[in-house]
PDB file of C-alpha atoms in Angstrom:
ATOM      1  CA  PRO X   1      36.514 -54.006  74.233  1.00  0.00           C
ATOM      2  CA  MET X   2      40.072 -53.554  74.938  1.00  0.00           C
ATOM      3  CA  PHE X   3      40.033 -53.868  78.838  1.00  0.00           C
ATOM      4  CA  THR X   4      37.946 -56.606  77.722  1.00  0.00           C
ATOM      5  CA  LEU X   5      40.540 -58.280  76.024  1.00  0.00           C
ATOM      6  CA  LEU X   6      43.431 -57.592  78.394  1.00  0.00           C
ATOM      7  CA  ALA X   7      40.998 -59.145  81.312  1.00  0.00           C
ATOM      8  CA  ASP X   8      40.487 -61.973  79.182  1.00  0.00           C
ATOM      9  CA  SER X   9      43.734 -62.940  77.382  1.00  0.00           C
ATOM     10  CA  GLY X  10      46.828 -62.050  80.333  1.00  0.00           C
ATOM     11  CA  ALA X  11      48.178 -59.971  76.705  1.00  0.00           C
ATOM     12  CA  ARG X  12      50.307 -57.218  77.231  1.00  0.00           C
ATOM     13  CA  ILE X  13      48.971 -53.413  77.031  1.00  0.00           C
ATOM     14  CA  GLY X  14      51.827 -53.245  74.072  1.00  0.00           C
ATOM     15  CA  GLU X  15      50.785 -56.563  71.906  1.00  0.00           C
ATOM     16  CA  VAL X  16      46.563 -55.620  72.172  1.00  0.00           C
ATOM     17  CA  LEU X  17      47.586 -52.250  71.476  1.00  0.00           C
ATOM     18  CA  ALA X  18      50.262 -53.838  67.857  1.00  0.00           C
ATOM     19  CA  LEU X  19      47.359 -56.602  67.004  1.00  0.00           C
ATOM     20  CA  ARG X  20      45.706 -55.542  63.753  1.00  0.00           C
ATOM     21  CA  GLY X  21      43.062 -57.254  61.918  1.00  0.00           C
ATOM     22  CA  GLY X  22      43.952 -59.567  60.101  1.00  0.00           C
ATOM     23  CA  ASP X  23      45.973 -61.238  63.382  1.00  0.00           C
ATOM     24  CA  ILE X  24      42.275 -62.093  64.783  1.00  0.00           C
ATOM     25  CA  ASP X  25      40.276 -64.598  62.769  1.00  0.00           C
ATOM     26  CA  ARG X  26      36.974 -64.994  64.738  1.00  0.00           C
ATOM     27  CA  LYS X  27      35.782 -68.284  63.098  1.00  0.00           C
ATOM     28  CA  ASN X  28      38.987 -70.359  65.174  1.00  0.00           C
ATOM     29  CA  ARG X  29      38.399 -68.210  67.938  1.00  0.00           C
ATOM     30  CA  ALA X  30      41.968 -67.231  67.916  1.00  0.00           C
ATOM     31  CA  ILE X  31      44.284 -64.154  68.263  1.00  0.00           C
ATOM     32  CA  ARG X  32      47.885 -64.034  66.974  1.00  0.00           C
ATOM     33  CA  LEU X  33      50.144 -61.772  68.637  1.00  0.00           C
ATOM     34  CA  GLY X  34      53.187 -60.771  65.766  1.00  0.00           C
ATOM     35  CA  LYS X  35      54.754 -58.597  67.753  1.00  0.00           C
ATOM     36  CA  THR X  36      55.583 -59.462  71.812  1.00  0.00           C
ATOM     37  CA  LYS X  37      58.238 -58.719  73.787  1.00  0.00           C
ATOM     38  CA  THR X  38      60.133 -61.788  74.162  1.00  0.00           C
ATOM     39  CA  GLY X  39      59.829 -61.725  69.984  1.00  0.00           C
ATOM     40  CA  ASP X  40      57.663 -64.455  69.858  1.00  0.00           C
ATOM     41  CA  PRO X  41      54.524 -65.065  68.341  1.00  0.00           C
ATOM     42  CA  ARG X  42      52.141 -66.735  70.260  1.00  0.00           C
ATOM     43  CA  THR X  43      48.095 -67.214  69.989  1.00  0.00           C
ATOM     44  CA  LEU X  44      45.403 -66.406  72.775  1.00  0.00           C
ATOM     45  CA  ARG X  45      42.025 -68.076  72.413  1.00  0.00           C
ATOM     46  CA  PRO X  46      39.873 -65.848  74.456  1.00  0.00           C
ATOM     47  CA  PRO X  47      36.745 -66.396  74.849  1.00  0.00           C
ATOM     48  CA  ALA X  48      34.106 -65.802  71.702  1.00  0.00           C
ATOM     49  CA  GLU X  49      31.774 -63.345  73.093  1.00  0.00           C
ATOM     50  CA  THR X  50      35.621 -61.152  73.836  1.00  0.00           C
ATOM     51  CA  ILE X  51      36.545 -61.754  70.043  1.00  0.00           C
ATOM     52  CA  ALA X  52      32.970 -60.521  69.446  1.00  0.00           C
ATOM     53  CA  LEU X  53      33.333 -57.073  70.696  1.00  0.00           C
ATOM     54  CA  LEU X  54      36.683 -56.339  68.386  1.00  0.00           C
ATOM     55  CA  PRO X  55      36.083 -53.966  66.836  1.00  0.00           C
ATOM     56  CA  GLU X  56      36.119 -55.458  62.816  1.00  0.00           C
ATOM     57  CA  VAL X  57      39.248 -53.507  60.834  1.00  0.00           C
ATOM     58  CA  ALA X  58      40.687 -53.973  56.526  1.00  0.00           C
ATOM     59  CA  ALA X  59      43.737 -56.593  57.554  1.00  0.00           C
ATOM     60  CA  ASN X  60      46.456 -54.318  57.594  1.00  0.00           C
ATOM     61  CA  GLU X  61      44.988 -51.915  60.043  1.00  0.00           C
ATOM     62  CA  LEU X  62      45.250 -51.297  63.686  1.00  0.00           C
ATOM     63  CA  VAL X  63      42.335 -52.563  65.467  1.00  0.00           C
ATOM     64  CA  PHE X  64      42.265 -49.785  68.060  1.00  0.00           C
ATOM     65  CA  GLN X  65      43.478 -46.048  67.372  1.00  0.00           C
ATOM     66  CA  ALA X  66      43.303 -42.670  67.894  1.00  0.00           C
ATOM     67  CA  ALA X  67      40.129 -41.446  67.471  1.00  0.00           C
ATOM     68  CA  ARG X  68      39.951 -37.813  68.737  1.00  0.00           C
ATOM     69  CA  PRO X  69      39.022 -35.452  66.828  1.00  0.00           C
ATOM     70  CA  GLY X  70      42.187 -34.248  64.024  1.00  0.00           C
ATOM     71  CA  CYS X  71      44.168 -37.424  64.282  1.00  0.00           C
ATOM     72  CA  ARG X  72      44.540 -39.232  60.996  1.00  0.00           C
ATOM     73  CA  ARG X  73      42.834 -42.481  60.357  1.00  0.00           C
ATOM     74  CA  GLY X  74      44.956 -45.684  61.755  1.00  0.00           C
ATOM     75  CA  LYS X  75      47.701 -43.413  63.774  1.00  0.00           C
ATOM     76  CA  PRO X  76      48.330 -46.156  66.752  1.00  0.00           C
ATOM     77  CA  LEU X  77      47.176 -44.993  70.251  1.00  0.00           C
ATOM     78  CA  GLY X  78      50.323 -44.637  72.844  1.00  0.00           C
ATOM     79  CA  GLY X  79      49.857 -47.016  76.395  1.00  0.00           C
ATOM     80  CA  ARG X  80      49.723 -43.836  78.609  1.00  0.00           C
ATOM     81  CA  VAL X  81      45.599 -42.912  76.307  1.00  0.00           C
ATOM     82  CA  PRO X  82      44.629 -46.204  77.705  1.00  0.00           C
ATOM     83  CA  LEU X  83      45.193 -46.123  81.602  1.00  0.00           C
ATOM     84  CA  GLY X  84      44.264 -42.167  81.403  1.00  0.00           C
ATOM     85  CA  VAL X  85      40.609 -43.630  80.593  1.00  0.00           C
ATOM     86  CA  LEU X  86      40.871 -46.775  82.792  1.00  0.00           C
ATOM     87  CA  TRP X  87      41.791 -44.670  85.681  1.00  0.00           C
ATOM     88  CA  ARG X  88      38.672 -41.525  84.661  1.00  0.00           C
ATOM     89  CA  ALA X  89      36.810 -45.069  84.827  1.00  0.00           C
ATOM     90  CA  LEU X  90      37.247 -46.450  88.073  1.00  0.00           C
ATOM     91  CA  GLU X  91      37.489 -42.301  89.350  1.00  0.00           C
ATOM     92  CA  ALA X  92      33.785 -42.253  88.153  1.00  0.00           C
ATOM     93  CA  LEU X  93      32.572 -45.407  89.828  1.00  0.00           C
ATOM     94  CA  GLU X  94      34.589 -44.085  93.027  1.00  0.00           C
ATOM     95  CA  ILE X  95      37.331 -46.848  93.214  1.00  0.00           C
ATOM     96  CA  ALA X  96      40.091 -46.016  96.221  1.00  0.00           C
ATOM     97  CA  ASP X  97      43.189 -46.100  95.034  1.00  0.00           C
ATOM     98  CA  ALA X  98      42.421 -45.891  90.876  1.00  0.00           C
ATOM     99  CA  GLN X  99      45.501 -44.587  90.233  1.00  0.00           C
ATOM    100  CA  ASN X 100      47.231 -47.894  91.697  1.00  0.00           C
ATOM    101  CA  VAL X 101      46.464 -50.238  88.922  1.00  0.00           C
ATOM    102  CA  ASP X 102      47.792 -49.358  85.948  1.00  0.00           C
ATOM    103  CA  LEU X 103      47.358 -51.947  82.599  1.00  0.00           C
ATOM    104  CA  HIS X 104      49.618 -54.707  83.366  1.00  0.00           C
ATOM    105  CA  SER X 105      47.390 -55.648  86.624  1.00  0.00           C
ATOM    106  CA  PHE X 106      44.704 -57.057  84.185  1.00  0.00           C
ATOM    107  CA  ARG X 107      47.772 -59.589  82.949  1.00  0.00           C
ATOM    108  CA  ARG X 108      48.596 -60.131  86.697  1.00  0.00           C
ATOM    109  CA  SER X 109      44.707 -60.431  87.536  1.00  0.00           C
ATOM    110  CA  TRP X 110      43.993 -63.065  84.935  1.00  0.00           C
ATOM    111  CA  ILE X 111      47.369 -64.991  85.503  1.00  0.00           C
ATOM    112  CA  SER X 112      46.196 -65.425  89.058  1.00  0.00           C
ATOM    113  CA  SER X 113      43.097 -66.427  88.055  1.00  0.00           C
ATOM    114  CA  ALA X 114      44.200 -69.673  85.849  1.00  0.00           C
ATOM    115  CA  HIS X 115      46.609 -70.588  88.137  1.00  0.00           C
ATOM    116  CA  GLU X 116      43.458 -70.174  90.597  1.00  0.00           C
ATOM    117  CA  GLU X 117      41.286 -72.363  89.134  1.00  0.00           C
ATOM    118  CA  GLY X 118      43.735 -75.057  88.104  1.00  0.00           C
ATOM    119  CA  VAL X 119      44.974 -73.808  84.577  1.00  0.00           C
ATOM    120  CA  PRO X 120      48.228 -76.456  84.087  1.00  0.00           C
ATOM    121  CA  LEU X 121      51.258 -74.317  84.716  1.00  0.00           C
ATOM    122  CA  ASN X 122      52.399 -74.779  81.735  1.00  0.00           C
ATOM    123  CA  VAL X 123      49.151 -73.281  80.065  1.00  0.00           C
ATOM    124  CA  SER X 124      49.162 -70.384  81.359  1.00  0.00           C
ATOM    125  CA  MET X 125      52.596 -69.883  80.866  1.00  0.00           C
ATOM    126  CA  ARG X 126      52.221 -70.450  77.148  1.00  0.00           C
ATOM    127  CA  ALA X 127      49.317 -68.323  76.768  1.00  0.00           C
ATOM    128  CA  THR X 128      51.310 -65.335  78.274  1.00  0.00           C
ATOM    129  CA  GLY X 129      54.738 -65.683  76.882  1.00  0.00           C
ATOM    130  CA  HIS X 130      56.171 -66.269  79.886  1.00  0.00           C
ATOM    131  CA  ARG X 131      59.491 -68.265  80.424  1.00  0.00           C
ATOM    132  CA  SER X 132      60.645 -67.964  83.676  1.00  0.00           C
ATOM    133  CA  THR X 133      58.617 -69.877  86.581  1.00  0.00           C
ATOM    134  CA  ARG X 134      59.538 -67.195  89.528  1.00  0.00           C
ATOM    135  CA  VAL X 135      58.025 -64.908  87.260  1.00  0.00           C
ATOM    136  CA  HIS X 136      55.080 -66.183  86.680  1.00  0.00           C
ATOM    137  CA  MET X 137      54.074 -67.234  89.984  1.00  0.00           C
ATOM    138  CA  ASP X 138      55.194 -63.305  91.357  1.00  0.00           C
ATOM    139  CA  TYR X 139      52.859 -62.280  88.820  1.00  0.00           C
ATOM    140  CA  ALA X 140      49.930 -64.745  90.388  1.00  0.00           C
ATOM    141  CA  ARG X 141      50.775 -63.258  93.646  1.00  0.00           C
ATOM    142  CA  ARG X 142      50.629 -60.759  93.300  1.00  0.00           C
ATOM    143  CA  ALA X 143      47.159 -59.334  91.702  1.00  0.00           C
ATOM    144  CA  THR X 144      45.352 -59.666  94.644  1.00  0.00           C
ATOM    145  CA  HIS X 145      47.368 -56.622  95.381  1.00  0.00           C
ATOM    146  CA  ASP X 146      45.963 -55.566  92.155  1.00  0.00           C
ATOM    147  CA  MET X 147      42.942 -55.270  91.531  1.00  0.00           C
ATOM    148  CA  VAL X 148      40.538 -53.455  93.208  1.00  0.00           C
TER     149      VAL X 148
END
């Protein structure tokens, strides 16, 4: 579910790891990001199928938690944990250069796809929290080199 949300929303990994159950409005297909890099909250509207994949947890609980034996419930995941899972999955699929893919690749790919599908620039910038058009368009250009 985490990788699907990253791919379908353009969110940063830190924003996704900070999600709590109360941030997800399943009825209105919305996810509120309160902790963002810029400090400005924003709302994501990924496909209903993506929201349906997300675990249902109490309003104050983290959506994505450490699940290793011996870890206390509610312990946050570090960004390196999902990255390791992604690399192992890509290697199992025998994807060349799996180590060159990072979690930000999902964000760049989402921005590139939005641009190719004709999503207005101001809409995709608001969705990603980008303030700079130059940075935003650089992400769109770099995406073609990131995804396998």
